[in-house]
Amino acid sequence: MSDTLVIRGVEFRSRLWVGTGKYRSFDETVKAIEASGADVVTVAVRRVNITDRKSENFLDYLDLSRIKVLPNTAGCYTVEDALRYSRLAREAGVSDMVKLEVIGDEKTLFPDTAGLLAATETLAKEGFIVLPYTNDDPVMAKRLENAGAAAVMPLGAPIGSGLGIRNPYNIKIILEAATVPIVVDAGVGTASDAAIAMELGCDAVLINTAIAGAKDPIAMAEAMKHAVVAGRLAYRAGRIPKKLYATASSPIEGML
Amino acid sequence: MKLRVNGEEYLTESATLLDLLGELRIAPERVAVEVNLKVIKRADVPSLSLREGDVVEIVNFVGGGAPVISWAVWGYRQVAIYGAVGGRE
């Protein structure tokens, strides 16, 4: 039973993707990634420290033959910046894949969807595999897909909020209409949130803060791994419908 | 020759981008470079000459998800959320 996620010909062994920000040390980052079983890690594009060349890079500690590096455009508030960072990321990395963020508001980190759509269109035309981070808005998800997004990454809740999947019905509608993979990005707080995203039928979940910010990030990474696997299996197994009243599981026949 | 590298004024004898990276002890395959806002294709790095006043940006990948939300903002939002729920129900 093969259940591999494929995005534009790129195969993913894991449906859990992890971010690499906010960890306390490189060592913890690497151990958490290992425990999560993820084969995708997101990274940001930042200036090299040219005055202190001894500063290490955590990528030196990852097995890059096994783990895909997915650059993001975190921190970009304009289309121009997002395009600039994406183009730099392509030259710094090994693939055309980019997790596109155009942030619209500092406090909520909600996406600027108008800018996101424009940037998606431009980058798709330049041959990028664009994975835009967007709202849980079915109309925008479809528009991003039509603009050339290779997958769409709706938020479950604001980045780093840990509020879980706030609008499962919207995610469900997005999934119904989508012909590209849907990856929930942002909002997961604990394992059950990740399981819910997968039970809804999402193709993958991207988690950073819920793991990095947990009291024991390595244990939480493992919990997330199991939650994503369990959620995916439950989705494929097909859950029973929800009903208001009881249905007996034991036979009535043969009772005294 | 005077350049601007990663936001700082930088004096160098390096005439090419490749020499500059060598001088800074940066492995070219680990970074991306922009000169005067133009992203340099990896294949073009060895042949690119630098000129007086060039603005060079050298970037690499760092650990990152999203920018950190400050605890002050988080505290504010937590209050706002509980407030809204309490008000409605």
CSV table of C-alpha atoms in Angstrom, one decimal:
chain,number,residue,atom,x,y,z
A,1,MET,CA,0.0,0.0,0.0
A,2,SER,CA,2.0,3.0,-1.3
A,3,ASP,CA,0.9,6.3,0.2
A,4,THR,CA,3.7,8.6,-0.9
A,5,LEU,CA,3.2,12.3,-1.2
A,6,VAL,CA,4.4,13.6,-4.5
A,7,ILE,CA,4.7,17.3,-5.4
A,8,ARG,CA,5.7,18.1,-9.0
A,9,GLY,CA,7.6,14.9,-9.2
A,10,VAL,CA,9.4,15.3,-5.8
A,11,GLU,CA,8.6,12.4,-3.5
A,12,PHE,CA,8.2,12.9,0.2
A,13,ARG,CA,8.6,10.0,2.6
A,14,SER,CA,7.2,11.9,5.5
A,15,ARG,CA,3.9,13.8,5.8
A,16,LEU,CA,5.3,15.7,8.7
A,17,TRP,CA,7.4,18.7,7.7
A,18,VAL,CA,9.3,20.6,10.3
A,19,GLY,CA,10.6,24.2,10.7
A,20,THR,CA,14.0,24.8,12.2
A,21,GLY,CA,13.5,28.1,14.0
A,22,LYS,CA,13.3,28.9,17.7
A,23,TYR,CA,15.3,25.9,19.0
A,24,ARG,CA,17.7,26.4,21.9
A,25,SER,CA,20.7,24.8,20.1
A,26,PHE,CA,21.8,23.1,16.9
A,27,ASP,CA,22.0,19.9,18.8
A,28,GLU,CA,18.4,20.1,19.9
A,29,THR,CA,17.3,21.1,16.3
A,30,VAL,CA,19.0,18.1,14.8
A,31,LYS,CA,17.8,15.6,17.4
A,32,ALA,CA,14.2,16.9,17.1
A,33,ILE,CA,14.3,16.6,13.3
A,34,GLU,CA,15.6,13.1,13.7
A,35,ALA,CA,12.8,12.2,16.2
A,36,SER,CA,10.2,13.7,14.0
A,37,GLY,CA,11.1,11.4,11.1
A,38,ALA,CA,10.5,14.4,8.7
A,39,ASP,CA,12.3,14.5,5.4
A,40,VAL,CA,11.6,18.1,4.8
A,41,VAL,CA,12.9,21.0,6.9
A,42,THR,CA,12.1,24.6,6.2
A,43,VAL,CA,14.9,27.2,6.5
A,44,ALA,CA,15.1,31.0,6.2
A,45,VAL,CA,17.5,33.0,3.9
A,46,ARG,CA,19.7,35.4,5.8
A,47,ARG,CA,22.9,37.3,5.5
A,48,VAL,CA,26.1,35.3,6.1
A,49,ASN,CA,28.0,36.6,9.1
A,50,ILE,CA,31.1,37.9,7.3
A,51,THR,CA,32.9,39.2,10.4
A,52,ASP,CA,32.7,36.0,12.4
A,53,ARG,CA,33.3,33.1,10.0
A,54,LYS,CA,33.6,30.6,12.7
A,55,SER,CA,29.8,30.7,13.3
A,56,GLU,CA,28.5,27.3,12.4
A,57,ASN,CA,25.5,26.4,10.3
A,58,PHE,CA,23.1,23.7,11.4
A,59,LEU,CA,22.9,22.4,7.9
A,60,ASP,CA,26.4,21.0,8.4
A,61,TYR,CA,24.8,18.6,11.0
A,62,LEU,CA,22.0,17.3,8.8
A,63,ASP,CA,22.1,14.4,6.4
A,64,LEU,CA,21.2,16.3,3.3
A,65,SER,CA,21.1,13.1,1.2
A,66,ARG,CA,18.0,12.2,3.2
A,67,ILE,CA,16.5,15.5,4.2
A,68,LYS,CA,15.1,18.1,1.8
A,69,VAL,CA,15.7,21.7,2.5
A,70,LEU,CA,12.7,23.9,1.8
A,71,PRO,CA,13.6,27.6,1.9
A,72,ASN,CA,10.9,30.0,3.0
A,73,THR,CA,10.5,33.7,2.5
A,74,ALA,CA,9.7,34.3,6.2
A,75,GLY,CA,9.9,37.9,7.2
A,76,CYS,CA,9.0,39.3,3.7
A,77,TYR,CA,6.2,41.9,3.7
A,78,THR,CA,6.3,42.9,0.1
A,79,VAL,CA,6.1,41.0,-3.2
A,80,GLU,CA,9.5,42.4,-4.2
A,81,ASP,CA,11.1,41.1,-1.1
A,82,ALA,CA,9.5,37.7,-1.5
A,83,LEU,CA,10.7,37.4,-5.1
A,84,ARG,CA,14.2,38.5,-4.1
A,85,TYR,CA,14.5,36.0,-1.3
A,86,SER,CA,13.0,33.2,-3.5
A,87,ARG,CA,15.5,33.9,-6.3
A,88,LEU,CA,18.4,33.9,-3.8
A,89,ALA,CA,17.1,30.7,-2.2
A,90,ARG,CA,17.1,29.0,-5.5
A,91,GLU,CA,20.8,29.8,-6.1
A,92,ALA,CA,21.8,28.9,-2.5
A,93,GLY,CA,20.0,25.6,-2.6
A,94,VAL,CA,19.5,22.7,-4.8
A,95,SER,CA,15.9,22.9,-5.9
A,96,ASP,CA,13.3,25.2,-7.3
A,97,MET,CA,11.0,24.7,-4.4
A,98,VAL,CA,10.1,27.6,-2.2
A,99,LYS,CA,7.7,28.0,0.7
A,100,LEU,CA,6.3,31.4,-0.2
A,101,GLU,CA,5.3,33.8,2.5
A,102,VAL,CA,4.2,37.4,1.9
A,103,ILE,CA,3.2,38.6,5.4
A,104,GLY,CA,0.5,41.2,5.7
A,105,ASP,CA,0.4,42.0,9.4
A,106,GLU,CA,3.1,42.0,12.1
A,107,LYS,CA,0.8,41.1,15.0
A,108,THR,CA,-1.0,38.2,13.4
A,109,LEU,CA,1.5,37.2,10.7
A,110,PHE,CA,-1.5,36.6,8.5
A,111,PRO,CA,-0.6,36.5,4.8
A,112,ASP,CA,-1.1,39.4,2.4
A,113,THR,CA,-3.1,37.3,0.0
A,114,ALA,CA,-3.1,39.9,-2.8
A,115,GLY,CA,0.7,40.1,-2.7
A,116,LEU,CA,0.9,36.3,-2.3
A,117,LEU,CA,-1.1,35.7,-5.4
A,118,ALA,CA,1.0,38.1,-7.5
A,119,ALA,CA,4.3,36.5,-6.2
A,120,THR,CA,3.0,33.0,-6.8
A,121,GLU,CA,2.1,33.8,-10.4
A,122,THR,CA,5.5,35.4,-11.1
A,123,LEU,CA,7.6,32.6,-9.5
A,124,ALA,CA,5.6,29.9,-11.2
A,125,LYS,CA,6.3,31.5,-14.5
A,126,GLU,CA,10.0,31.5,-13.6
A,127,GLY,CA,9.9,27.7,-13.1
A,128,PHE,CA,9.7,27.7,-9.3
A,129,ILE,CA,7.8,25.0,-7.4
A,130,VAL,CA,5.7,27.4,-5.3
A,131,LEU,CA,4.2,26.4,-2.0
A,132,PRO,CA,2.3,29.5,-0.8
A,133,TYR,CA,1.4,30.0,2.9
A,134,THR,CA,-2.1,31.3,2.9
A,135,ASN,CA,-5.3,31.8,4.9
A,136,ASP,CA,-7.8,29.1,5.4
A,137,ASP,CA,-9.7,30.7,2.6
A,138,PRO,CA,-11.1,28.3,-0.1
A,139,VAL,CA,-11.4,31.0,-2.7
A,140,MET,CA,-7.8,32.1,-2.3
A,141,ALA,CA,-6.6,28.5,-2.2
A,142,LYS,CA,-8.2,27.9,-5.6
A,143,ARG,CA,-6.8,31.1,-7.0
A,144,LEU,CA,-3.3,30.2,-5.9
A,145,GLU,CA,-3.7,26.8,-7.5
A,146,ASN,CA,-4.8,28.5,-10.7
A,147,ALA,CA,-1.9,30.9,-10.5
A,148,GLY,CA,0.5,27.9,-10.6
A,149,ALA,CA,1.0,26.9,-6.9
A,150,ALA,CA,2.4,23.3,-6.7
A,151,ALA,CA,0.7,22.9,-3.3
A,152,VAL,CA,-1.2,25.2,-1.1
A,153,MET,CA,-0.4,25.7,2.6
A,154,PRO,CA,-3.3,27.1,4.5
A,155,LEU,CA,-2.8,28.1,8.1
A,156,GLY,CA,-4.7,26.2,10.9
A,157,ALA,CA,-4.3,29.2,13.2
A,158,PRO,CA,-1.8,32.1,13.4
A,159,ILE,CA,1.9,31.2,13.2
A,160,GLY,CA,3.2,30.2,16.6
A,161,SER,CA,-0.2,30.5,18.2
A,162,GLY,CA,-0.7,26.8,19.0
A,163,LEU,CA,-4.5,27.3,18.6
A,164,GLY,CA,-4.9,24.2,16.4
A,165,ILE,CA,-7.2,23.9,13.4
A,166,ARG,CA,-9.6,26.8,14.0
A,167,ASN,CA,-11.7,26.2,11.0
A,168,PRO,CA,-11.8,22.6,10.0
A,169,TYR,CA,-14.8,23.2,7.7
A,170,ASN,CA,-12.9,25.7,5.6
A,171,ILE,CA,-10.0,23.2,5.4
A,172,LYS,CA,-12.4,20.6,4.3
A,173,ILE,CA,-13.8,22.9,1.6
A,174,ILE,CA,-10.3,23.7,0.4
A,175,LEU,CA,-9.5,20.0,0.2
A,176,GLU,CA,-12.7,19.2,-1.7
A,177,ALA,CA,-11.9,21.7,-4.4
A,178,ALA,CA,-8.1,21.3,-4.6
A,179,THR,CA,-6.3,19.3,-7.3
A,180,VAL,CA,-2.9,20.1,-5.7
A,181,PRO,CA,-1.7,18.8,-2.3
A,182,ILE,CA,-2.8,20.8,0.7
A,183,VAL,CA,-0.3,21.1,3.6
A,184,VAL,CA,-1.5,22.7,6.8
A,185,ASP,CA,1.1,25.3,7.8
A,186,ALA,CA,1.0,27.0,11.2
A,187,GLY,CA,-1.3,26.8,14.2
A,188,VAL,CA,-0.7,23.3,15.4
A,189,GLY,CA,-0.2,23.3,19.2
A,190,THR,CA,0.0,19.6,20.1
A,191,ALA,CA,-0.3,16.1,18.6
A,192,SER,CA,-4.1,16.0,18.4
A,193,ASP,CA,-4.1,19.1,16.2
A,194,ALA,CA,-1.7,17.5,13.8
A,195,ALA,CA,-3.9,14.3,13.8
A,196,ILE,CA,-7.0,16.4,13.1
A,197,ALA,CA,-5.4,18.1,10.1
A,198,MET,CA,-4.5,14.7,8.7
A,199,GLU,CA,-7.9,13.2,9.5
A,200,LEU,CA,-9.5,16.0,7.4
A,201,GLY,CA,-7.5,14.7,4.5
A,202,CYS,CA,-4.6,17.1,4.3
A,203,ASP,CA,-1.6,15.8,2.5
A,204,ALA,CA,0.9,16.9,5.1
A,205,VAL,CA,1.5,19.2,8.1
A,206,LEU,CA,4.3,21.7,8.7
A,207,ILE,CA,5.1,22.3,12.3
A,208,ASN,CA,7.7,24.4,14.0
A,209,THR,CA,6.8,26.2,17.2
A,210,ALA,CA,4.7,23.4,18.7
A,211,ILE,CA,7.9,21.2,18.6
A,212,ALA,CA,10.6,23.8,19.2
A,213,GLY,CA,8.7,25.5,22.0
A,214,ALA,CA,7.6,22.4,23.8
A,215,LYS,CA,9.2,21.6,27.2
A,216,ASP,CA,10.8,18.6,25.6
A,217,PRO,CA,11.1,19.3,21.9
A,218,ILE,CA,12.5,15.9,21.0
A,219,ALA,CA,9.7,14.0,22.7
A,220,MET,CA,7.1,16.3,21.1
A,221,ALA,CA,8.7,15.7,17.7
A,222,GLU,CA,8.2,12.0,18.2
A,223,ALA,CA,4.6,12.6,19.3
A,224,MET,CA,3.9,14.7,16.1
A,225,LYS,CA,5.4,11.9,14.0
A,226,HIS,CA,2.9,9.4,15.5
A,227,ALA,CA,0.0,11.9,15.3
A,228,VAL,CA,0.6,12.5,11.6
A,229,VAL,CA,0.8,8.8,10.8
A,230,ALA,CA,-2.3,8.0,12.9
A,231,GLY,CA,-4.3,10.9,11.3
A,232,ARG,CA,-3.4,9.8,7.8
A,233,LEU,CA,-4.3,6.2,8.5
A,234,ALA,CA,-7.6,7.2,10.0
A,235,TYR,CA,-8.3,9.3,7.0
A,236,ARG,CA,-7.6,6.5,4.7
A,237,ALA,CA,-9.5,4.0,6.8
A,238,GLY,CA,-12.6,6.2,6.7
A,239,ARG,CA,-14.2,7.3,9.9
A,240,ILE,CA,-17.7,6.5,11.0
A,241,PRO,CA,-20.3,9.2,10.7
A,242,LYS,CA,-21.1,11.3,13.7
A,243,LYS,CA,-24.5,10.6,15.2
A,244,LEU,CA,-26.5,12.1,18.0
A,245,TYR,CA,-27.7,8.9,19.6
A,246,ALA,CA,-26.2,5.6,20.6
A,247,THR,CA,-25.9,2.5,18.3
A,248,ALA,CA,-25.4,-0.7,20.3
A,249,SER,CA,-22.2,-2.6,19.4
A,250,SER,CA,-23.3,-5.9,21.1
A,251,PRO,CA,-26.1,-8.0,19.6
A,252,ILE,CA,-29.5,-7.9,21.1
A,253,GLU,CA,-30.1,-11.5,20.0
A,254,GLY,CA,-29.4,-14.2,22.6
A,255,MET,CA,-30.1,-11.9,25.6
A,256,LEU,CA,-31.9,-13.5,28.5
B,1,MET,CA,38.5,48.8,-4.1
B,2,LYS,CA,35.7,49.8,-1.9
B,3,LEU,CA,32.5,47.6,-1.8
B,4,ARG,CA,29.5,47.3,0.3
B,5,VAL,CA,29.2,43.7,1.6
B,6,ASN,CA,26.2,42.6,3.6
B,7,GLY,CA,25.4,46.2,4.6
B,8,GLU,CA,29.0,47.1,5.6
B,9,GLU,CA,31.7,49.1,3.8
B,10,TYR,CA,34.4,46.6,2.8
B,11,LEU,CA,37.9,47.3,1.4
B,12,THR,CA,39.3,44.5,-0.8
B,13,GLU,CA,42.0,43.6,-3.3
B,14,SER,CA,39.8,40.9,-4.8
B,15,ALA,CA,38.9,41.6,-8.4
B,16,THR,CA,36.4,38.9,-8.8
B,17,LEU,CA,33.4,37.5,-6.8
B,18,LEU,CA,35.1,34.2,-6.4
B,19,ASP,CA,38.2,35.8,-4.9
B,20,LEU,CA,36.1,37.9,-2.6
B,21,LEU,CA,34.3,34.7,-1.3
B,22,GLY,CA,37.7,33.1,-0.9
B,23,GLU,CA,39.0,36.1,1.1
B,24,LEU,CA,35.9,35.8,3.4
B,25,ARG,CA,36.5,32.1,3.7
B,26,ILE,CA,33.0,31.3,2.3
B,27,ALA,CA,32.4,28.2,0.3
B,28,PRO,CA,30.6,29.4,-2.9
B,29,GLU,CA,28.4,26.3,-3.1
B,30,ARG,CA,26.8,27.1,0.3
B,31,VAL,CA,25.7,30.6,-0.4
B,32,ALA,CA,23.8,32.8,-2.9
B,33,VAL,CA,25.1,36.2,-4.0
B,34,GLU,CA,23.4,39.3,-5.2
B,35,VAL,CA,25.5,42.1,-6.8
B,36,ASN,CA,23.7,45.5,-7.2
B,37,LEU,CA,20.3,43.8,-6.6
B,38,LYS,CA,20.9,41.2,-9.3
B,39,VAL,CA,21.0,37.5,-8.1
B,40,ILE,CA,24.1,35.9,-9.5
B,41,LYS,CA,23.5,32.4,-11.1
B,42,ARG,CA,25.7,29.9,-9.5
B,43,ALA,CA,27.4,29.1,-12.8
B,44,ASP,CA,28.3,32.8,-13.3
B,45,VAL,CA,30.0,33.2,-9.9
B,46,PRO,CA,33.5,32.2,-11.1
B,47,SER,CA,33.5,34.7,-14.0
B,48,LEU,CA,32.1,37.7,-12.3
B,49,SER,CA,34.3,40.7,-11.9
B,50,LEU,CA,33.7,43.3,-9.2
B,51,ARG,CA,33.7,47.0,-9.6
B,52,GLU,CA,34.3,49.9,-7.2
B,53,GLY,CA,31.1,50.7,-5.3
B,54,ASP,CA,29.4,47.3,-6.0
B,55,VAL,CA,26.8,46.4,-3.4
B,56,VAL,CA,27.2,42.7,-2.6
B,57,GLU,CA,24.8,40.6,-0.5
B,58,ILE,CA,25.9,37.1,0.5
B,59,VAL,CA,23.2,34.9,2.1
B,60,ASN,CA,22.8,31.4,3.3
B,61,PHE,CA,20.2,29.2,4.9
B,62,VAL,CA,19.6,29.5,8.6
B,63,GLY,CA,17.2,27.8,11.0
B,64,GLY,CA,13.8,29.4,10.5
B,65,GLY,CA,10.1,28.9,10.5
B,66,ALA,CA,8.5,32.3,11.0
B,67,PRO,CA,9.7,35.3,12.9
B,68,VAL,CA,9.3,34.9,16.6
B,69,ILE,CA,6.1,36.4,18.0
B,70,SER,CA,7.1,38.3,21.1
B,71,TRP,CA,5.7,37.2,24.4
B,72,ALA,CA,4.2,40.6,24.9
B,73,VAL,CA,2.1,40.2,21.7
B,74,TRP,CA,1.2,36.7,22.7
B,75,GLY,CA,0.0,37.9,26.1
B,76,TYR,CA,-2.1,40.6,24.6
B,77,ARG,CA,-3.7,38.2,22.1
B,78,GLN,CA,-4.4,35.6,24.8
B,79,VAL,CA,-6.3,38.2,26.7
B,80,ALA,CA,-8.1,39.4,23.6
B,81,ILE,CA,-9.2,35.8,22.7
B,82,TYR,CA,-10.6,35.0,26.1
B,83,GLY,CA,-12.3,38.4,26.2
B,84,ALA,CA,-14.0,37.8,22.9
B,85,VAL,CA,-15.3,34.4,23.8
B,86,GLY,CA,-16.5,35.5,27.2
B,87,GLY,CA,-18.3,38.4,25.6
B,88,ARG,CA,-20.2,36.4,23.1
B,89,GLU,CA,-21.3,33.4,25.1
